[in-house]
PDB file of C-alpha atoms in Angstrom:
ATOM      1  CA  UNK A   1      12.080   0.760  96.453  1.00  0.00           C
ATOM      2  CA  UNK A   2      13.785  -0.686  99.534  1.00  0.00           C
ATOM      3  CA  UNK A   3      17.255   0.354 100.627  1.00  0.00           C
ATOM      4  CA  UNK A   4      19.941  -2.319 100.499  1.00  0.00           C
ATOM      5  CA  UNK A   5      21.554  -2.956 103.892  1.00  0.00           C
ATOM      6  CA  UNK A   6      24.323  -5.247 102.653  1.00  0.00           C
ATOM      7  CA  UNK A   7      27.784  -3.847 103.438  1.00  0.00           C
ATOM      8  CA  UNK A   8      30.669  -3.615 100.975  1.00  0.00           C
ATOM      9  CA  UNK A   9      32.611  -6.116 103.080  1.00  0.00           C
ATOM     10  CA  UNK A  10      29.749  -8.619 102.727  1.00  0.00           C
ATOM     11  CA  UNK A  11      29.690  -7.977  98.990  1.00  0.00           C
ATOM     12  CA  UNK A  12      33.424  -8.583  98.647  1.00  0.00           C
ATOM     13  CA  UNK A  13      33.157 -11.755 100.733  1.00  0.00           C
ATOM     14  CA  UNK A  14      30.368 -12.812  98.400  1.00  0.00           C
ATOM     15  CA  UNK A  15      32.493 -12.022  95.342  1.00  0.00           C
ATOM     16  CA  UNK A  16      35.326 -14.111  96.765  1.00  0.00           C
ATOM     17  CA  UNK A  17      32.976 -17.005  97.404  1.00  0.00           C
ATOM     18  CA  UNK A  18      33.508 -16.808 101.162  1.00  0.00           C
ATOM     19  CA  UNK A  19      29.911 -15.872 101.954  1.00  0.00           C
ATOM     20  CA  UNK A  20      26.996 -17.209  99.936  1.00  0.00           C
ATOM     21  CA  UNK A  21      24.325 -16.102 102.388  1.00  0.00           C
ATOM     22  CA  UNK A  22      23.353 -13.135 100.176  1.00  0.00           C
ATOM     23  CA  UNK A  23      23.063 -15.264  97.044  1.00  0.00           C
ATOM     24  CA  UNK A  24      19.305 -14.834  96.679  1.00  0.00           C
ATOM     25  CA  UNK A  25      19.465 -11.158  97.609  1.00  0.00           C
ATOM     26  CA  UNK A  26      22.057 -10.348  94.937  1.00  0.00           C
ATOM     27  CA  UNK A  27      19.850 -11.895  92.253  1.00  0.00           C
ATOM     28  CA  UNK A  28      17.417  -9.006  92.590  1.00  0.00           C
ATOM     29  CA  UNK A  29      19.421  -6.173  94.172  1.00  0.00           C
ATOM     30  CA  UNK A  30      20.526  -3.411  91.794  1.00  0.00           C
ATOM     31  CA  UNK A  31      22.829  -1.837  94.396  1.00  0.00           C
ATOM     32  CA  UNK A  32      24.729  -5.077  95.020  1.00  0.00           C
ATOM     33  CA  UNK A  33      24.957  -5.812  91.302  1.00  0.00           C
ATOM     34  CA  UNK A  34      26.265  -2.310  90.614  1.00  0.00           C
ATOM     35  CA  UNK A  35      28.960  -2.807  93.262  1.00  0.00           C
ATOM     36  CA  UNK A  36      29.923  -6.200  91.837  1.00  0.00           C
ATOM     37  CA  UNK A  37      29.958  -4.822  88.287  1.00  0.00           C
ATOM     38  CA  UNK A  38      32.473  -2.222  89.440  1.00  0.00           C
ATOM     39  CA  UNK A  39      34.523  -4.829  91.313  1.00  0.00           C
ATOM     40  CA  UNK A  40      34.619  -7.223  88.355  1.00  0.00           C
ATOM     41  CA  UNK A  41      35.363  -4.530  85.769  1.00  0.00           C
ATOM     42  CA  UNK A  42      38.443  -5.456  83.719  1.00  0.00           C
ATOM     43  CA  UNK A  43      38.662  -9.067  84.934  1.00  0.00           C
ATOM     44  CA  UNK A  44      38.095 -10.561  81.536  1.00  0.00           C
ATOM     45  CA  UNK A  45      41.198 -10.508  79.356  1.00  0.00           C
ATOM     46  CA  UNK A  46      39.443 -11.372  76.094  1.00  0.00           C
ATOM     47  CA  UNK A  47      36.543  -9.857  74.182  1.00  0.00           C
ATOM     48  CA  UNK A  48      33.629 -12.285  74.203  1.00  0.00           C
ATOM     49  CA  UNK A  49      31.633 -10.218  71.744  1.00  0.00           C
ATOM     50  CA  UNK A  50      33.611 -11.624  68.805  1.00  0.00           C
ATOM     51  CA  UNK A  51      32.882 -15.345  69.338  1.00  0.00           C
ATOM     52  CA  UNK A  52      29.351 -14.599  70.508  1.00  0.00           C
ATOM     53  CA  UNK A  53      28.560 -12.462  67.466  1.00  0.00           C
ATOM     54  CA  UNK A  54      30.003 -15.111  65.129  1.00  0.00           C
ATOM     55  CA  UNK A  55      27.504 -17.644  66.466  1.00  0.00           C
ATOM     56  CA  UNK A  56      24.676 -15.101  66.455  1.00  0.00           C
ATOM     57  CA  UNK A  57      25.478 -14.167  62.857  1.00  0.00           C
ATOM     58  CA  UNK A  58      25.527 -17.809  61.804  1.00  0.00           C
ATOM     59  CA  UNK A  59      22.200 -18.449  63.546  1.00  0.00           C
ATOM     60  CA  UNK A  60      20.629 -15.476  61.804  1.00  0.00           C
ATOM     61  CA  UNK A  61      21.973 -16.688  58.474  1.00  0.00           C
ATOM     62  CA  UNK A  62      20.517 -20.166  58.982  1.00  0.00           C
ATOM     63  CA  UNK A  63      17.170 -18.695  60.055  1.00  0.00           C
ATOM     64  CA  UNK A  64      17.116 -16.458  56.989  1.00  0.00           C
ATOM     65  CA  UNK A  65      17.899 -19.419  54.728  1.00  0.00           C
ATOM     66  CA  UNK A  66      15.154 -21.527  56.304  1.00  0.00           C
ATOM     67  CA  UNK A  67      12.642 -18.705  55.959  1.00  0.00           C
ATOM     68  CA  UNK A  68      13.473 -18.347  52.285  1.00  0.00           C
ATOM     69  CA  UNK A  69      12.554 -21.973  51.737  1.00  0.00           C
ATOM     70  CA  UNK A  70      12.944 -22.461  48.001  1.00  0.00           C
ATOM     71  CA  UNK A  71      16.041 -20.271  47.931  1.00  0.00           C
ATOM     72  CA  UNK A  72      18.094 -22.608  50.078  1.00  0.00           C
ATOM     73  CA  UNK A  73      20.041 -24.256  47.264  1.00  0.00           C
ATOM     74  CA  UNK A  74      20.684 -20.898  45.650  1.00  0.00           C
ATOM     75  CA  UNK A  75      22.043 -19.516  48.942  1.00  0.00           C
ATOM     76  CA  UNK A  76      24.240 -22.559  49.509  1.00  0.00           C
ATOM     77  CA  UNK A  77      25.519 -22.286  45.950  1.00  0.00           C
ATOM     78  CA  UNK A  78      26.231 -18.604  46.475  1.00  0.00           C
ATOM     79  CA  UNK A  79      28.040 -19.325  49.745  1.00  0.00           C
ATOM     80  CA  UNK A  80      30.179 -21.973  48.041  1.00  0.00           C
ATOM     81  CA  UNK A  81      30.953 -19.566  45.221  1.00  0.00           C
ATOM     82  CA  UNK A  82      31.954 -16.798  47.635  1.00  0.00           C
ATOM     83  CA  UNK A  83      33.785 -18.825  50.271  1.00  0.00           C
ATOM     84  CA  UNK A  84      34.954 -21.725  48.120  1.00  0.00           C
ATOM     85  CA  UNK A  85      34.892 -25.401  48.972  1.00  0.00           C
ATOM     86  CA  UNK A  86      37.937 -27.252  50.201  1.00  0.00           C
ATOM     87  CA  UNK A  87      40.327 -24.579  48.953  1.00  0.00           C
ATOM     88  CA  UNK A  88      42.650 -25.226  51.863  1.00  0.00           C
ATOM     89  CA  UNK A  89      43.138 -28.869  50.803  1.00  0.00           C
ATOM     90  CA  UNK A  90      44.550 -27.965  47.407  1.00  0.00           C
TER      91      UNK A  90
ATOM     92  CA  UNK B   1      33.192   1.092  80.131  1.00  0.00           C
ATOM     93  CA  UNK B   2      34.940  -1.637  78.210  1.00  0.00           C
ATOM     94  CA  UNK B   3      38.454  -1.027  76.917  1.00  0.00           C
ATOM     95  CA  UNK B   4      37.960  -3.485  74.119  1.00  0.00           C
ATOM     96  CA  UNK B   5      36.761  -3.007  70.567  1.00  0.00           C
ATOM     97  CA  UNK B   6      33.721  -0.802  70.211  1.00  0.00           C
ATOM     98  CA  UNK B   7      30.999  -0.130  67.723  1.00  0.00           C
ATOM     99  CA  UNK B   8      30.189   3.468  66.931  1.00  0.00           C
ATOM    100  CA  UNK B   9      26.607   4.689  67.074  1.00  0.00           C
ATOM    101  CA  UNK B  10      25.256   2.179  69.564  1.00  0.00           C
ATOM    102  CA  UNK B  11      27.591   3.207  72.361  1.00  0.00           C
ATOM    103  CA  UNK B  12      25.446   6.129  73.399  1.00  0.00           C
ATOM    104  CA  UNK B  13      22.306   4.029  73.756  1.00  0.00           C
ATOM    105  CA  UNK B  14      21.225   2.820  77.185  1.00  0.00           C
ATOM    106  CA  UNK B  15      20.542  -0.857  77.803  1.00  0.00           C
ATOM    107  CA  UNK B  16      16.815  -0.664  77.064  1.00  0.00           C
ATOM    108  CA  UNK B  17      17.441   1.192  73.810  1.00  0.00           C
ATOM    109  CA  UNK B  18      19.963  -1.470  72.845  1.00  0.00           C
ATOM    110  CA  UNK B  19      17.448  -4.224  73.593  1.00  0.00           C
ATOM    111  CA  UNK B  20      14.830  -2.450  71.503  1.00  0.00           C
ATOM    112  CA  UNK B  21      17.347  -2.091  68.678  1.00  0.00           C
ATOM    113  CA  UNK B  22      18.226  -5.806  68.852  1.00  0.00           C
ATOM    114  CA  UNK B  23      14.540  -6.720  68.855  1.00  0.00           C
ATOM    115  CA  UNK B  24      14.247  -4.633  65.688  1.00  0.00           C
ATOM    116  CA  UNK B  25      17.037  -6.672  64.102  1.00  0.00           C
ATOM    117  CA  UNK B  26      20.144  -4.597  64.865  1.00  0.00           C
ATOM    118  CA  UNK B  27      22.871  -7.168  65.609  1.00  0.00           C
ATOM    119  CA  UNK B  28      25.450  -4.468  66.269  1.00  0.00           C
ATOM    120  CA  UNK B  29      23.385  -3.391  69.260  1.00  0.00           C
ATOM    121  CA  UNK B  30      23.669  -6.871  70.724  1.00  0.00           C
ATOM    122  CA  UNK B  31      27.448  -6.772  70.295  1.00  0.00           C
ATOM    123  CA  UNK B  32      27.444  -3.594  72.366  1.00  0.00           C
ATOM    124  CA  UNK B  33      25.377  -5.281  75.089  1.00  0.00           C
ATOM    125  CA  UNK B  34      27.927  -8.094  75.214  1.00  0.00           C
ATOM    126  CA  UNK B  35      30.861  -5.673  75.446  1.00  0.00           C
ATOM    127  CA  UNK B  36      29.091  -3.644  78.105  1.00  0.00           C
ATOM    128  CA  UNK B  37      28.236  -6.537  80.418  1.00  0.00           C
ATOM    129  CA  UNK B  38      30.833  -9.205  79.667  1.00  0.00           C
ATOM    130  CA  UNK B  39      33.073  -8.419  82.643  1.00  0.00           C
ATOM    131  CA  UNK B  40      30.093  -8.558  84.978  1.00  0.00           C
ATOM    132  CA  UNK B  41      28.742 -11.802  83.551  1.00  0.00           C
ATOM    133  CA  UNK B  42      32.206 -13.368  83.583  1.00  0.00           C
ATOM    134  CA  UNK B  43      32.759 -12.286  87.187  1.00  0.00           C
ATOM    135  CA  UNK B  44      29.420 -13.723  88.254  1.00  0.00           C
ATOM    136  CA  UNK B  45      30.180 -17.036  86.591  1.00  0.00           C
ATOM    137  CA  UNK B  46      33.809 -17.226  87.765  1.00  0.00           C
ATOM    138  CA  UNK B  47      32.691 -16.688  91.363  1.00  0.00           C
ATOM    139  CA  UNK B  48      30.727 -19.926  91.131  1.00  0.00           C
ATOM    140  CA  UNK B  49      32.791 -22.171  88.838  1.00  0.00           C
ATOM    141  CA  UNK B  50      36.291 -21.003  89.912  1.00  0.00           C
ATOM    142  CA  UNK B  51      37.857 -21.817  86.573  1.00  0.00           C
ATOM    143  CA  UNK B  52      38.612 -19.008  84.095  1.00  0.00           C
ATOM    144  CA  UNK B  53      38.351 -21.170  80.972  1.00  0.00           C
ATOM    145  CA  UNK B  54      35.051 -22.715  82.034  1.00  0.00           C
ATOM    146  CA  UNK B  55      33.820 -19.276  83.091  1.00  0.00           C
ATOM    147  CA  UNK B  56      34.542 -17.868  79.624  1.00  0.00           C
ATOM    148  CA  UNK B  57      32.654 -20.704  77.942  1.00  0.00           C
ATOM    149  CA  UNK B  58      29.670 -20.310  80.240  1.00  0.00           C
ATOM    150  CA  UNK B  59      29.702 -16.526  79.788  1.00  0.00           C
ATOM    151  CA  UNK B  60      29.516 -16.964  76.014  1.00  0.00           C
ATOM    152  CA  UNK B  61      26.682 -19.423  76.472  1.00  0.00           C
ATOM    153  CA  UNK B  62      24.935 -16.928  78.727  1.00  0.00           C
ATOM    154  CA  UNK B  63      24.971 -14.245  76.015  1.00  0.00           C
ATOM    155  CA  UNK B  64      23.780 -16.680  73.358  1.00  0.00           C
ATOM    156  CA  UNK B  65      20.868 -17.723  75.558  1.00  0.00           C
ATOM    157  CA  UNK B  66      20.131 -14.087  76.278  1.00  0.00           C
ATOM    158  CA  UNK B  67      20.092 -13.326  72.555  1.00  0.00           C
ATOM    159  CA  UNK B  68      17.649 -16.154  71.879  1.00  0.00           C
ATOM    160  CA  UNK B  69      15.443 -14.997  74.771  1.00  0.00           C
ATOM    161  CA  UNK B  70      15.554 -11.296  73.862  1.00  0.00           C
ATOM    162  CA  UNK B  71      12.316 -11.337  71.833  1.00  0.00           C
ATOM    163  CA  UNK B  72      10.532 -12.183  75.102  1.00  0.00           C
ATOM    164  CA  UNK B  73      12.383  -9.636  77.271  1.00  0.00           C
ATOM    165  CA  UNK B  74       9.809  -7.105  78.446  1.00  0.00           C
ATOM    166  CA  UNK B  75      12.019  -4.873  80.565  1.00  0.00           C
ATOM    167  CA  UNK B  76      10.499  -5.868  83.910  1.00  0.00           C
ATOM    168  CA  UNK B  77      14.023  -5.966  85.343  1.00  0.00           C
ATOM    169  CA  UNK B  78      17.306  -4.287  84.435  1.00  0.00           C
ATOM    170  CA  UNK B  79      19.226  -5.921  81.604  1.00  0.00           C
ATOM    171  CA  UNK B  80      22.171  -6.461  83.939  1.00  0.00           C
ATOM    172  CA  UNK B  81      19.955  -8.163  86.485  1.00  0.00           C
ATOM    173  CA  UNK B  82      18.417 -10.350  83.805  1.00  0.00           C
ATOM    174  CA  UNK B  83      21.855 -11.369  82.524  1.00  0.00           C
ATOM    175  CA  UNK B  84      23.030 -12.037  86.070  1.00  0.00           C
ATOM    176  CA  UNK B  85      20.184 -14.473  86.648  1.00  0.00           C
ATOM    177  CA  UNK B  86      20.929 -16.361  83.422  1.00  0.00           C
ATOM    178  CA  UNK B  87      24.674 -16.459  84.190  1.00  0.00           C
ATOM    179  CA  UNK B  88      24.138 -17.556  87.778  1.00  0.00           C
ATOM    180  CA  UNK B  89      21.809 -20.391  86.790  1.00  0.00           C
ATOM    181  CA  UNK B  90      24.182 -21.633  84.100  1.00  0.00           C
ATOM    182  CA  UNK B  91      27.140 -21.528  86.497  1.00  0.00           C
ATOM    183  CA  UNK B  92      25.310 -23.353  89.278  1.00  0.00           C
ATOM    184  CA  UNK B  93      24.144 -26.013  86.821  1.00  0.00           C
ATOM    185  CA  UNK B  94      27.707 -26.453  85.547  1.00  0.00           C
ATOM    186  CA  UNK B  95      29.058 -26.925  89.070  1.00  0.00           C
ATOM    187  CA  UNK B  96      26.314 -29.405  89.886  1.00  0.00           C
ATOM    188  CA  UNK B  97      27.131 -31.427  86.770  1.00  0.00           C
ATOM    189  CA  UNK B  98      30.869 -31.287  87.540  1.00  0.00           C
ATOM    190  CA  UNK B  99      30.269 -32.572  91.089  1.00  0.00           C
ATOM    191  CA  UNK B 100      28.188 -35.432  89.766  1.00  0.00           C
ATOM    192  CA  UNK B 101      30.914 -36.268  87.249  1.00  0.00           C
ATOM    193  CA  UNK B 102      33.663 -36.022  89.894  1.00  0.00           C
ATOM    194  CA  UNK B 103      31.764 -38.371  92.184  1.00  0.00           C
ATOM    195  CA  UNK B 104      31.437 -40.910  89.390  1.00  0.00           C
ATOM    196  CA  UNK B 105      35.118 -40.730  88.355  1.00  0.00           C
ATOM    197  CA  UNK B 106      36.835 -40.101  91.677  1.00  0.00           C
ATOM    198  CA  UNK B 107      38.824 -43.381  91.982  1.00  0.00           C
ATOM    199  CA  UNK B 108      40.538 -42.856  88.595  1.00  0.00           C
ATOM    200  CA  UNK B 109      41.147 -39.182  89.308  1.00  0.00           C
ATOM    201  CA  UNK B 110      42.857 -39.890  92.614  1.00  0.00           C
ATOM    202  CA  UNK B 111      44.993 -42.662  91.131  1.00  0.00           C
ATOM    203  CA  UNK B 112      46.114 -40.458  88.244  1.00  0.00           C
ATOM    204  CA  UNK B 113      47.200 -37.552  90.415  1.00  0.00           C
ATOM    205  CA  UNK B 114      50.303 -39.251  91.818  1.00  0.00           C
ATOM    206  CA  UNK B 115      53.057 -37.384  93.589  1.00  0.00           C
ATOM    207  CA  UNK B 116      56.128 -38.726  91.751  1.00  0.00           C
ATOM    208  CA  UNK B 117      59.190 -36.825  90.465  1.00  0.00           C
ATOM    209  CA  UNK B 118      57.339 -35.459  87.464  1.00  0.00           C
ATOM    210  CA  UNK B 119      54.706 -34.054  89.769  1.00  0.00           C
ATOM    211  CA  UNK B 120      57.384 -32.396  91.941  1.00  0.00           C
ATOM    212  CA  UNK B 121      59.014 -30.802  88.898  1.00  0.00           C
ATOM    213  CA  UNK B 122      55.676 -29.495  87.783  1.00  0.00           C
ATOM    214  CA  UNK B 123      55.017 -27.998  91.211  1.00  0.00           C
ATOM    215  CA  UNK B 124      58.416 -26.262  91.101  1.00  0.00           C
ATOM    216  CA  UNK B 125      57.687 -24.842  87.668  1.00  0.00           C
ATOM    217  CA  UNK B 126      54.312 -23.697  88.823  1.00  0.00           C
ATOM    218  CA  UNK B 127      55.806 -21.981  91.878  1.00  0.00           C
ATOM    219  CA  UNK B 128      58.292 -20.163  89.641  1.00  0.00           C
ATOM    220  CA  UNK B 129      55.505 -19.088  87.308  1.00  0.00           C
ATOM    221  CA  UNK B 130      53.485 -17.888  90.282  1.00  0.00           C
ATOM    222  CA  UNK B 131      56.473 -15.848  91.485  1.00  0.00           C
ATOM    223  CA  UNK B 132      56.787 -14.225  88.078  1.00  0.00           C
ATOM    224  CA  UNK B 133      53.064 -13.516  87.986  1.00  0.00           C
ATOM    225  CA  UNK B 134      53.150 -11.864  91.411  1.00  0.00           C
ATOM    226  CA  UNK B 135      56.189  -9.826  90.367  1.00  0.00           C
ATOM    227  CA  UNK B 136      54.340  -8.621  87.284  1.00  0.00           C
ATOM    228  CA  UNK B 137      51.367  -7.321  89.274  1.00  0.00           C
ATOM    229  CA  UNK B 138      50.917  -3.549  89.515  1.00  0.00           C
ATOM    230  CA  UNK B 139      52.418  -2.257  92.763  1.00  0.00           C
ATOM    231  CA  UNK B 140      49.068  -1.187  94.211  1.00  0.00           C
ATOM    232  CA  UNK B 141      47.826  -4.791  93.907  1.00  0.00           C
ATOM    233  CA  UNK B 142      51.090  -6.555  94.702  1.00  0.00           C
ATOM    234  CA  UNK B 143      51.744  -4.993  98.096  1.00  0.00           C
ATOM    235  CA  UNK B 144      48.427  -5.922  99.741  1.00  0.00           C
ATOM    236  CA  UNK B 145      48.506  -9.388  98.159  1.00  0.00           C
ATOM    237  CA  UNK B 146      52.023 -10.146  99.420  1.00  0.00           C
ATOM    238  CA  UNK B 147      51.159  -8.929 102.906  1.00  0.00           C
ATOM    239  CA  UNK B 148      48.042 -11.091 102.925  1.00  0.00           C
ATOM    240  CA  UNK B 149      49.182 -14.303 101.224  1.00  0.00           C
ATOM    241  CA  UNK B 150      52.882 -14.449 102.089  1.00  0.00           C
ATOM    242  CA  UNK B 151      53.012 -12.621 105.404  1.00  0.00           C
ATOM    243  CA  UNK B 152      49.533 -13.778 106.489  1.00  0.00           C
ATOM    244  CA  UNK B 153      48.522 -10.392 107.850  1.00  0.00           C
ATOM    245  CA  UNK B 154      44.904  -9.540 108.539  1.00  0.00           C
ATOM    246  CA  UNK B 155      43.027  -7.119 106.318  1.00  0.00           C
ATOM    247  CA  UNK B 156      43.027  -4.632 109.186  1.00  0.00           C
ATOM    248  CA  UNK B 157      46.808  -4.873 109.651  1.00  0.00           C
ATOM    249  CA  UNK B 158      47.356  -4.374 105.919  1.00  0.00           C
ATOM    250  CA  UNK B 159      45.043  -1.361 105.891  1.00  0.00           C
ATOM    251  CA  UNK B 160      47.035   0.179 108.738  1.00  0.00           C
ATOM    252  CA  UNK B 161      50.408  -0.605 107.195  1.00  0.00           C
ATOM    253  CA  UNK B 162      49.517   0.719 103.750  1.00  0.00           C
ATOM    254  CA  UNK B 163      47.369   3.539 105.113  1.00  0.00           C
ATOM    255  CA  UNK B 164      44.416   2.513 102.979  1.00  0.00           C
ATOM    256  CA  UNK B 165      40.703   2.102 103.771  1.00  0.00           C
ATOM    257  CA  UNK B 166      39.778  -1.485 104.688  1.00  0.00           C
ATOM    258  CA  UNK B 167      37.459  -1.850 101.691  1.00  0.00           C
ATOM    259  CA  UNK B 168      40.209  -0.695  99.328  1.00  0.00           C
ATOM    260  CA  UNK B 169      42.546  -3.332 100.734  1.00  0.00           C
ATOM    261  CA  UNK B 170      39.937  -6.063 100.278  1.00  0.00           C
ATOM    262  CA  UNK B 171      39.124  -4.889  96.767  1.00  0.00           C
ATOM    263  CA  UNK B 172      42.786  -4.791  95.735  1.00  0.00           C
ATOM    264  CA  UNK B 173      43.486  -8.239  97.162  1.00  0.00           C
ATOM    265  CA  UNK B 174      40.445  -9.535  95.334  1.00  0.00           C
ATOM    266  CA  UNK B 175      41.658  -8.032  92.047  1.00  0.00           C
ATOM    267  CA  UNK B 176      45.205  -9.283  92.607  1.00  0.00           C
ATOM    268  CA  UNK B 177      43.943 -12.839  93.152  1.00  0.00           C
ATOM    269  CA  UNK B 178      41.861 -12.650  90.009  1.00  0.00           C
ATOM    270  CA  UNK B 179      44.808 -11.296  88.026  1.00  0.00           C
ATOM    271  CA  UNK B 180      46.947 -14.185  89.269  1.00  0.00           C
ATOM    272  CA  UNK B 181      44.248 -16.700  88.370  1.00  0.00           C
ATOM    273  CA  UNK B 182      44.228 -15.282  84.880  1.00  0.00           C
ATOM    274  CA  UNK B 183      48.021 -15.434  84.610  1.00  0.00           C
ATOM    275  CA  UNK B 184      48.113 -18.991  85.952  1.00  0.00           C
ATOM    276  CA  UNK B 185      45.341 -20.249  83.695  1.00  0.00           C
ATOM    277  CA  UNK B 186      47.573 -22.702  81.826  1.00  0.00           C
ATOM    278  CA  UNK B 187      48.385 -24.483  85.102  1.00  0.00           C
ATOM    279  CA  UNK B 188      44.767 -25.239  85.948  1.00  0.00           C
TER     280      UNK B 188
END
């Protein structure tokens, strides 16, 4: 394992977009990524896991339905029974 | 570690254990991976696209692509490194597409960005909002930011004045700028 020679100042310049010369290096350097992970900690004000997991859950549901084949109509019927259809328009 | 919502049980697993759990069908483990690396992925994307809203969208896309690619993840690199590569590629592609679009639509864009009275009022409102956002910053971020952006002092001068290490000054200014970007999102 080689030692990273990039300085913290270079890393911060990179993070600020002022120096892209270490772009390729950062792609594979654990030390630089660890520094950036620490620098970027807390930047995001929302939790992305909720929207991401909604889509993932839906994808898994669709995959499961497709795999079941003949059970598709039954699953759709069950979903309509559980979640209703057009309830909000009443 | 993330300050946001957490799932019990999977928190003590390392990244590789989480990946193995996801590959075995444990969706909760993937949620933990997202929570664990979302700040990093978002930071990597924001650095390239420079727009918080776009960065959030691309970060979500990054995790969805990672989820779909997880069955093929063999652990040859760290999970963080793998995510970084996906995020970086998505961000660079987004910027490339945006540049192409901007080139195609530039005449209309320039014409629509006039500098009339409405524009002036908007600038004034934005300046006031910026002032409020700076005022609301924590003191340890506000002081170096004000010295840098309003008094145009060098990083070295700020470090001397605040009696802080140079790297600390740069880090705090970086965080202050990011905090302001987040606060000023609606103006972008």
